[in-house]
PDB file of N, CA and C in Angstrom:
ATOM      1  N   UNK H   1      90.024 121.777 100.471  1.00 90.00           N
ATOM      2  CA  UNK H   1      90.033 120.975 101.682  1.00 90.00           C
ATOM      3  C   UNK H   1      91.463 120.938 102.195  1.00 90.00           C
ATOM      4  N   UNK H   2      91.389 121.370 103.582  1.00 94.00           N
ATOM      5  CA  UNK H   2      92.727 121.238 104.409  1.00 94.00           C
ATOM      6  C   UNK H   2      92.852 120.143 105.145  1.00 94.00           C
ATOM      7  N   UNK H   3      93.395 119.475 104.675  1.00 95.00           N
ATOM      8  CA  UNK H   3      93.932 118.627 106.363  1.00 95.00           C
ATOM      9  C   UNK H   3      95.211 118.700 107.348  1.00 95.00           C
ATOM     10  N   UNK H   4      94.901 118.497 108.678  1.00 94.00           N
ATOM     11  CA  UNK H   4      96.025 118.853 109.676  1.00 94.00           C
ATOM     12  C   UNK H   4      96.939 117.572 109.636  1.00 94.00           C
ATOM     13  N   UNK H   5      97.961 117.624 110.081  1.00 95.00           N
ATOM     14  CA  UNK H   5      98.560 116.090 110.039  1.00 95.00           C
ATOM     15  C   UNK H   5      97.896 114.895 110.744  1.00 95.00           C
ATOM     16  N   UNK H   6      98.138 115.176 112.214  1.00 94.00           N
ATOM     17  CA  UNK H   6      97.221 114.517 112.923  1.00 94.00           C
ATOM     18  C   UNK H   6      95.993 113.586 112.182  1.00 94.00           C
ATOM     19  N   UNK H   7      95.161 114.496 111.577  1.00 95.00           N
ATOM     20  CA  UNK H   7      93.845 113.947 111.278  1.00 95.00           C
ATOM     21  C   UNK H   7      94.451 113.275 109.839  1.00 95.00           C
ATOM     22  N   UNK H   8      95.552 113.635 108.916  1.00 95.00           N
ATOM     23  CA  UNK H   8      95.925 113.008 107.828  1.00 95.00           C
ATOM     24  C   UNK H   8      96.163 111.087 108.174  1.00 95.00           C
ATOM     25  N   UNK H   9      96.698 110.888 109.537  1.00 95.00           N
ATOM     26  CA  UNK H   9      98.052 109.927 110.429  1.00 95.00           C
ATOM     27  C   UNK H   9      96.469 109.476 110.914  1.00 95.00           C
ATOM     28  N   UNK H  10      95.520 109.841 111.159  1.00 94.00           N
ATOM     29  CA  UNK H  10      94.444 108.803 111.709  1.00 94.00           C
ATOM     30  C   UNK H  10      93.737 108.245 110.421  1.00 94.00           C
ATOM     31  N   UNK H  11      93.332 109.240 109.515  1.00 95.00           N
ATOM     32  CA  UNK H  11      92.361 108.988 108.248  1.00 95.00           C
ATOM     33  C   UNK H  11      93.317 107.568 107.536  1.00 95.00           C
ATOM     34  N   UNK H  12      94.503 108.112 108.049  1.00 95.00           N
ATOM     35  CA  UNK H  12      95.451 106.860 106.891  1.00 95.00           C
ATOM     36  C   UNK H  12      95.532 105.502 107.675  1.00 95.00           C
ATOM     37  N   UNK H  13      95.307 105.499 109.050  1.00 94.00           N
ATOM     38  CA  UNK H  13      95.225 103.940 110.214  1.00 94.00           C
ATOM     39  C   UNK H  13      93.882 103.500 109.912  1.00 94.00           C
ATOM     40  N   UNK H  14      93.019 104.565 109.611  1.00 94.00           N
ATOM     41  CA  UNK H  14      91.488 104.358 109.307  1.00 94.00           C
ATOM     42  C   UNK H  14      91.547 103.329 107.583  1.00 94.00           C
ATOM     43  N   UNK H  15      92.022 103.815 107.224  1.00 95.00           N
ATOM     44  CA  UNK H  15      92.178 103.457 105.775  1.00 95.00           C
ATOM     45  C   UNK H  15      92.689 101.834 105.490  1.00 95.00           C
ATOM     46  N   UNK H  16      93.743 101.449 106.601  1.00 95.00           N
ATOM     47  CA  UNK H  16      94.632 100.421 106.786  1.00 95.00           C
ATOM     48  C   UNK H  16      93.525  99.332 107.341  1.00 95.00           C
ATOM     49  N   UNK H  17      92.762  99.511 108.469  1.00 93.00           N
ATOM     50  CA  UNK H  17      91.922  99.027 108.868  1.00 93.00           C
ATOM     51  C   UNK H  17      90.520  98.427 108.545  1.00 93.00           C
ATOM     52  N   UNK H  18      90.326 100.007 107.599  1.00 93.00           N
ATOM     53  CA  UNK H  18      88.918  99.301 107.137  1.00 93.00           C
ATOM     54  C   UNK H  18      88.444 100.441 106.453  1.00 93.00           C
ATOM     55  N   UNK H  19      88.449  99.977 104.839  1.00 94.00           N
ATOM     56  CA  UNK H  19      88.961 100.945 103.807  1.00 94.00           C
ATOM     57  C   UNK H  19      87.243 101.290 103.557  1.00 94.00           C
ATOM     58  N   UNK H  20      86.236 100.353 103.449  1.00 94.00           N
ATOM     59  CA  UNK H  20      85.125 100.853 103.167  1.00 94.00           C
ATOM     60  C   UNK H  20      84.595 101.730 104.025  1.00 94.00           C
ATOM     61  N   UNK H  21      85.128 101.993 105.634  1.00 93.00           N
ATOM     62  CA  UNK H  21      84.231 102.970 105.967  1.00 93.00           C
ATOM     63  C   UNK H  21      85.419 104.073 105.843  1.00 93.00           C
ATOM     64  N   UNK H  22      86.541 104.188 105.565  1.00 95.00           N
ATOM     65  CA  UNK H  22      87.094 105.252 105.505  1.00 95.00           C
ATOM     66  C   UNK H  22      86.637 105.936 103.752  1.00 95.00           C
ATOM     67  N   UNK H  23      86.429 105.444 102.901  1.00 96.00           N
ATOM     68  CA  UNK H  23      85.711 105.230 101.909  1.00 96.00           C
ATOM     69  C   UNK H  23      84.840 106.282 102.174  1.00 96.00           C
ATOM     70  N   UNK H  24      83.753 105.509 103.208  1.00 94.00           N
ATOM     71  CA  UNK H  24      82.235 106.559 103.617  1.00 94.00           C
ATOM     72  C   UNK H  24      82.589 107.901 103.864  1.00 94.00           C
ATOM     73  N   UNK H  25      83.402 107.641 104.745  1.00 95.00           N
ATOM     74  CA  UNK H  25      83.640 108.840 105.785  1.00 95.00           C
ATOM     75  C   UNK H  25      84.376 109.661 104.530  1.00 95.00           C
ATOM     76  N   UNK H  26      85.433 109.274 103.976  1.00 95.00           N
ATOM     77  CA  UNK H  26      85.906 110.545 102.857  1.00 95.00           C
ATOM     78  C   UNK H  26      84.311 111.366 102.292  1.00 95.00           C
ATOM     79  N   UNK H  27      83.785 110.364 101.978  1.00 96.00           N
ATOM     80  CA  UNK H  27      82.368 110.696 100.823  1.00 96.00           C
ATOM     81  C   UNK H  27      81.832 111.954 102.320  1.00 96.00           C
ATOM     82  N   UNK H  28      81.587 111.252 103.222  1.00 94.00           N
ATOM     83  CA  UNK H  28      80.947 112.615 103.989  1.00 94.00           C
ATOM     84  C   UNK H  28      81.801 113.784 104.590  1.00 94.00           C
ATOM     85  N   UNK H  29      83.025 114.076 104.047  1.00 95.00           N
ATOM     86  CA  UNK H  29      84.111 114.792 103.872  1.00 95.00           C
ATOM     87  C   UNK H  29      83.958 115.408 103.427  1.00 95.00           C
ATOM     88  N   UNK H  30      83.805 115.180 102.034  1.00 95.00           N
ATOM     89  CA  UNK H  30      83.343 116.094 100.708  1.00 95.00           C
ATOM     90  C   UNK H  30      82.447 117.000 101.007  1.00 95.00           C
ATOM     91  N   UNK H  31      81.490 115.940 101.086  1.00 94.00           N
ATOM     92  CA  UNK H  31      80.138 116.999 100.989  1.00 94.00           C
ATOM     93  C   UNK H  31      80.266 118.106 102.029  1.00 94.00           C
ATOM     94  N   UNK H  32      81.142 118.195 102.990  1.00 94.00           N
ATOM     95  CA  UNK H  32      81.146 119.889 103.021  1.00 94.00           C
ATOM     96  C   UNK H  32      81.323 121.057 102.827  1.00 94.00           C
ATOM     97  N   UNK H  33      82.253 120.709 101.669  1.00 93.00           N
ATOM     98  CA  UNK H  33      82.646 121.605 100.430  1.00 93.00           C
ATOM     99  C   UNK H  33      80.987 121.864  99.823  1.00 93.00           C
ATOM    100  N   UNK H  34      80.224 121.283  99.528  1.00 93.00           N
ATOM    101  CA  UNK H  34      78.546 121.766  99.067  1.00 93.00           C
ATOM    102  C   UNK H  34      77.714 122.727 100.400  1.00 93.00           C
ATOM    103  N   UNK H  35      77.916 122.197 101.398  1.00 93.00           N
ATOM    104  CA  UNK H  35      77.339 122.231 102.235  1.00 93.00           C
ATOM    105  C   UNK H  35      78.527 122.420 103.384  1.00 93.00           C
ATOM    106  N   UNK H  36      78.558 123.296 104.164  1.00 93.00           N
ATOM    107  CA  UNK H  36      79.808 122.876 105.284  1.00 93.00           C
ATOM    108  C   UNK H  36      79.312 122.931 106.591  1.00 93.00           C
ATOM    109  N   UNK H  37      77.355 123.089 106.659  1.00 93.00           N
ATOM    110  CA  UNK H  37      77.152 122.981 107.987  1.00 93.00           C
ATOM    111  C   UNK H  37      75.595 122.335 107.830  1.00 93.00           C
ATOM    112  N   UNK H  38      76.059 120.688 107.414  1.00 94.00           N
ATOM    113  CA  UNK H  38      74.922 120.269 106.903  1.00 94.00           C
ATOM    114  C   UNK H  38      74.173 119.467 108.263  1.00 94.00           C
ATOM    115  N   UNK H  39      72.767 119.455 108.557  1.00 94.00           N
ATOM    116  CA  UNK H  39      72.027 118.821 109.575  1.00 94.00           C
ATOM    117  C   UNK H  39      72.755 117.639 110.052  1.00 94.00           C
ATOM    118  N   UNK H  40      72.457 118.125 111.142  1.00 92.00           N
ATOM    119  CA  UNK H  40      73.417 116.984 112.280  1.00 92.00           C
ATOM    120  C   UNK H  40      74.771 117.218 112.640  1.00 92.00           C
ATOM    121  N   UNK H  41      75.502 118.659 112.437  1.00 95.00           N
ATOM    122  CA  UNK H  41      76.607 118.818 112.879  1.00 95.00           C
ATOM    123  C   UNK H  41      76.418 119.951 114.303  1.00 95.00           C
ATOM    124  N   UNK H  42      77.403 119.897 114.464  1.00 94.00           N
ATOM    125  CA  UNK H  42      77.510 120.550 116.310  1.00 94.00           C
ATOM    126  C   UNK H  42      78.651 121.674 116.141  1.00 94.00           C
ATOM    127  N   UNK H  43      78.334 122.723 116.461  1.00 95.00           N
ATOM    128  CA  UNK H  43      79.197 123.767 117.231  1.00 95.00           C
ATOM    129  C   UNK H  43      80.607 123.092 117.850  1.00 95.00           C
ATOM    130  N   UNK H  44      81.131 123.160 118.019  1.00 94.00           N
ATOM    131  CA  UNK H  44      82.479 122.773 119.096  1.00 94.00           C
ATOM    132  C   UNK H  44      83.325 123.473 119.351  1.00 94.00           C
ATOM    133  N   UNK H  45      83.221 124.378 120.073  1.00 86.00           N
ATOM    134  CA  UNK H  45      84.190 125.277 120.683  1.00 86.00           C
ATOM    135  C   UNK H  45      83.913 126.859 119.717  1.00 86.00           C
ATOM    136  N   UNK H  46      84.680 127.445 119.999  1.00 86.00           N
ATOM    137  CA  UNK H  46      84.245 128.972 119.427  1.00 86.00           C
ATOM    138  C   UNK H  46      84.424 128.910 117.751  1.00 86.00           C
ATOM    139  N   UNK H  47      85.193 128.055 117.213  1.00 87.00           N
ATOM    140  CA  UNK H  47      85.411 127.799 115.578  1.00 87.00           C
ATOM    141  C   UNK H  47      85.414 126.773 115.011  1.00 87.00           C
ATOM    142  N   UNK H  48      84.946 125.462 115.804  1.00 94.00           N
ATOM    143  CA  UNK H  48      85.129 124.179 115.061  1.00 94.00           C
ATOM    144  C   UNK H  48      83.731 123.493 115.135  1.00 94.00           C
ATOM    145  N   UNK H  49      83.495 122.921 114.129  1.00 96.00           N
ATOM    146  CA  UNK H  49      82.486 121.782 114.197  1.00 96.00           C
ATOM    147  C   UNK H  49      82.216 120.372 114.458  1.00 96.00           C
ATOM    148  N   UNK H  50      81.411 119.596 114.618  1.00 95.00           N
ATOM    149  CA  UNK H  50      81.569 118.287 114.871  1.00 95.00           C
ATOM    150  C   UNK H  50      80.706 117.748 113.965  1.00 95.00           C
ATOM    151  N   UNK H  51      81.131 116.854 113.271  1.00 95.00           N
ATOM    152  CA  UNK H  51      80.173 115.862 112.006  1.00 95.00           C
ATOM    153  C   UNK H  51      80.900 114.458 112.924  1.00 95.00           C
ATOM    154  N   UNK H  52      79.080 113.724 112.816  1.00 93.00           N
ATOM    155  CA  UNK H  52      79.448 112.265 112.897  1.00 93.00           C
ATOM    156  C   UNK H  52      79.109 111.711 111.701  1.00 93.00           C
ATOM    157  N   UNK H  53      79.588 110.369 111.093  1.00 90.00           N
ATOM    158  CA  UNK H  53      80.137 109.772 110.206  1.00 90.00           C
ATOM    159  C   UNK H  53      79.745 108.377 110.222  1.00 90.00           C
ATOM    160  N   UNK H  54      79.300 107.806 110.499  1.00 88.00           N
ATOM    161  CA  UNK H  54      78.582 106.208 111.313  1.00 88.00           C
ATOM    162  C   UNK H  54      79.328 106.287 112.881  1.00 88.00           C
ATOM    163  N   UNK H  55      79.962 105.293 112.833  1.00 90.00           N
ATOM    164  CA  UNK H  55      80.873 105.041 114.108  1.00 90.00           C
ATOM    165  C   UNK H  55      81.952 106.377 114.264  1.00 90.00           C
ATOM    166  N   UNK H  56      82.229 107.326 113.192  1.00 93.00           N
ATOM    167  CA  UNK H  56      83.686 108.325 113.216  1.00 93.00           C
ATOM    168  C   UNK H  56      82.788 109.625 113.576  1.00 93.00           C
ATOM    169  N   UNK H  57      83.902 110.458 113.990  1.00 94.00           N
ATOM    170  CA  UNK H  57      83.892 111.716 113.938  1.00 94.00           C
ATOM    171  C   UNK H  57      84.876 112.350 113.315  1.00 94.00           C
ATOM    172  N   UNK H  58      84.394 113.560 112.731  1.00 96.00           N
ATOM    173  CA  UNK H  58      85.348 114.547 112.411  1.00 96.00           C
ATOM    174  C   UNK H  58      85.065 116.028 113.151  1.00 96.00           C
ATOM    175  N   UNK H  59      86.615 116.552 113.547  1.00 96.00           N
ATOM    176  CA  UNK H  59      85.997 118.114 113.998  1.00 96.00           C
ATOM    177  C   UNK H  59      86.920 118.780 112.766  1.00 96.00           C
ATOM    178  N   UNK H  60      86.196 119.577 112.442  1.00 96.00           N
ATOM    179  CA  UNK H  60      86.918 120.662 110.793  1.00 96.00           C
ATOM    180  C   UNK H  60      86.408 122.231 111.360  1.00 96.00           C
ATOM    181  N   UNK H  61      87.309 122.829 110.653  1.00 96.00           N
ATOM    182  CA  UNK H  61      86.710 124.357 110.806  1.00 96.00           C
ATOM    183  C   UNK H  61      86.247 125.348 109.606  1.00 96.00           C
ATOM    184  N   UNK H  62      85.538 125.805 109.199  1.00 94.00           N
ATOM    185  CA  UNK H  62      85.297 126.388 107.989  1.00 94.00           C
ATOM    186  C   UNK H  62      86.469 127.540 108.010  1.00 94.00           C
ATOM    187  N   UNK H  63      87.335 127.510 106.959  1.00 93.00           N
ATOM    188  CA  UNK H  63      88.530 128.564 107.067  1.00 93.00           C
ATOM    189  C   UNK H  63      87.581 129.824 105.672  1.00 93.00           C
ATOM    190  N   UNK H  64      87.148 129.265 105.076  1.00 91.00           N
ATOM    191  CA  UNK H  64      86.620 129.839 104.111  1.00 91.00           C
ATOM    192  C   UNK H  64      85.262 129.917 103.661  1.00 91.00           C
ATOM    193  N   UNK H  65      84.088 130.747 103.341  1.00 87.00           N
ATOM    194  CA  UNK H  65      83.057 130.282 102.370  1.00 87.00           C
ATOM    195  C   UNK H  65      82.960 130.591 101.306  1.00 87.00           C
ATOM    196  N   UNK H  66      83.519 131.586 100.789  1.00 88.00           N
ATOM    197  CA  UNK H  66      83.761 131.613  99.249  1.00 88.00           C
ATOM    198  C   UNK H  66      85.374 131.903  98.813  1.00 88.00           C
ATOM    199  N   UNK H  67      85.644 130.899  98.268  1.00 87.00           N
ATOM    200  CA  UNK H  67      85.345 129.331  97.799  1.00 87.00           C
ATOM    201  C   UNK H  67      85.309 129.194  99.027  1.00 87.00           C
ATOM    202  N   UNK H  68      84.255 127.748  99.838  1.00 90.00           N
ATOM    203  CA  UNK H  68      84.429 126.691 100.428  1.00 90.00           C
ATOM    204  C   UNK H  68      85.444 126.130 100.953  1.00 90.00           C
ATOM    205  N   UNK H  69      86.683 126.444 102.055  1.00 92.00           N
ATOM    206  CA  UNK H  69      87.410 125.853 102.677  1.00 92.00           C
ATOM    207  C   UNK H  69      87.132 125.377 103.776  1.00 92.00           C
ATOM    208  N   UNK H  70      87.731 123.664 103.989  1.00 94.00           N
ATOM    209  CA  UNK H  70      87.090 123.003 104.964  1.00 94.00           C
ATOM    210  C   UNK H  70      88.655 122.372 105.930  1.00 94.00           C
ATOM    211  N   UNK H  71      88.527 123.108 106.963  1.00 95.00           N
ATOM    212  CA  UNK H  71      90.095 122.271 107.116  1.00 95.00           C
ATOM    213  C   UNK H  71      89.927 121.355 108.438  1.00 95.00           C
ATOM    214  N   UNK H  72      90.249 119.708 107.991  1.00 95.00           N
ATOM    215  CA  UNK H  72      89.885 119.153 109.122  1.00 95.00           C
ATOM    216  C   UNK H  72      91.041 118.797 110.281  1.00 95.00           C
ATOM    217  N   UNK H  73      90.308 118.506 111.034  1.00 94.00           N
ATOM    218  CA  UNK H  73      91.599 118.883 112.020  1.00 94.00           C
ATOM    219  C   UNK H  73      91.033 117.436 113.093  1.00 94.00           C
ATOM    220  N   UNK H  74      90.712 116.577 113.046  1.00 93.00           N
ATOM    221  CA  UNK H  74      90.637 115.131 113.864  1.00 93.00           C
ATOM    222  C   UNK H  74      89.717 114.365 113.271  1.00 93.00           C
ATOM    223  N   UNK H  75      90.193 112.920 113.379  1.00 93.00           N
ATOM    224  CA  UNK H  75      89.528 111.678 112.678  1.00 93.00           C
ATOM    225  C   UNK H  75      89.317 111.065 113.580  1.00 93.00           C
ATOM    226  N   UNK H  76      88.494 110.267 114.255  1.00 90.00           N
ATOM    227  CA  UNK H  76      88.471 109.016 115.318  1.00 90.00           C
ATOM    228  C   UNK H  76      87.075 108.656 115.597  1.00 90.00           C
ATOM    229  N   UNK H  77      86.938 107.822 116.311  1.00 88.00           N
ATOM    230  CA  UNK H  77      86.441 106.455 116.472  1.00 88.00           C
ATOM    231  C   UNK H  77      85.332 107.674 117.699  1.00 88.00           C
ATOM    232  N   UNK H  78      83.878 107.154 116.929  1.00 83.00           N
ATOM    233  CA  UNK H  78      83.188 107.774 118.115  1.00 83.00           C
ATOM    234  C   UNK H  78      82.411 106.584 118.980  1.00 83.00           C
ATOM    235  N   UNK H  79      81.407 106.599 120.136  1.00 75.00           N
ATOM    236  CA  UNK H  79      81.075 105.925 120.701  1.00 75.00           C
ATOM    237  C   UNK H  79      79.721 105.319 120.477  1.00 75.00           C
ATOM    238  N   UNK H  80      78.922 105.784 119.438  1.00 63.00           N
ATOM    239  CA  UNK H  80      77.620 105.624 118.988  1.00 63.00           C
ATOM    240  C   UNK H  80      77.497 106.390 117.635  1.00 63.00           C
ATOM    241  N   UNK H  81      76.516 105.421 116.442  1.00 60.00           N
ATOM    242  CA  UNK H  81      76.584 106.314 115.356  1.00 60.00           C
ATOM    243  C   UNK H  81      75.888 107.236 115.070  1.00 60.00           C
TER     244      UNK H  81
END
C-alpha cells in the first residue's frame, strides 16, 4: 500500500477528528489489497478508482496486481454514504 502525501495530511485530520471512522475507513483500505476492485467502486478517470467508505471517499490506483499494489491518492468527506 502506497500513500500520496496529500491523502497521508487528510487520513491524519481524519484520525484527529474522529478516530473510529478513520478506524473503518483504514479497515476498508485494506481490503483492497484482497480484492482491489471490490462491488461498489467506480472507474475515475483513465487509472483511478473511487471507493466510498460511509460518509468518505477514497480515489487509489492499482499500481500493481501481483503482488497487490494499492496507491491511494485522496481522503475526504463525501456527500452521502
Amino acid at each position: 500500500m502506497k500513500w500520496e502525501a496529500s491523502a497521508k495530511r487528510s487520513f491524519a485530520r481524519l484520525q484527529k477528528e474522529d478516530h473510529r471512522a478513520a478506524e473503518s475507513l483504514l479497515d476498508s483500505i485494506n481490503l483492497l489489497l484482497d480484492n482491489p476492485q471490490p462491488p461498489g467502486v467506480h472507474p475515475y478517470g483513465d487509472d483511478q478508482f473511487r471507493m466510498r467508505a460511509g460518509f468518505y471517499r477514497v480515489l487509489y490506483r492499482i499500481v500493481s496486481r501481483k503482488p497487490v499494489i494499492v496507491a491511494v491518492e485522496h481522503v475526504g468527506v463525501s456527500n452521502r454514504p
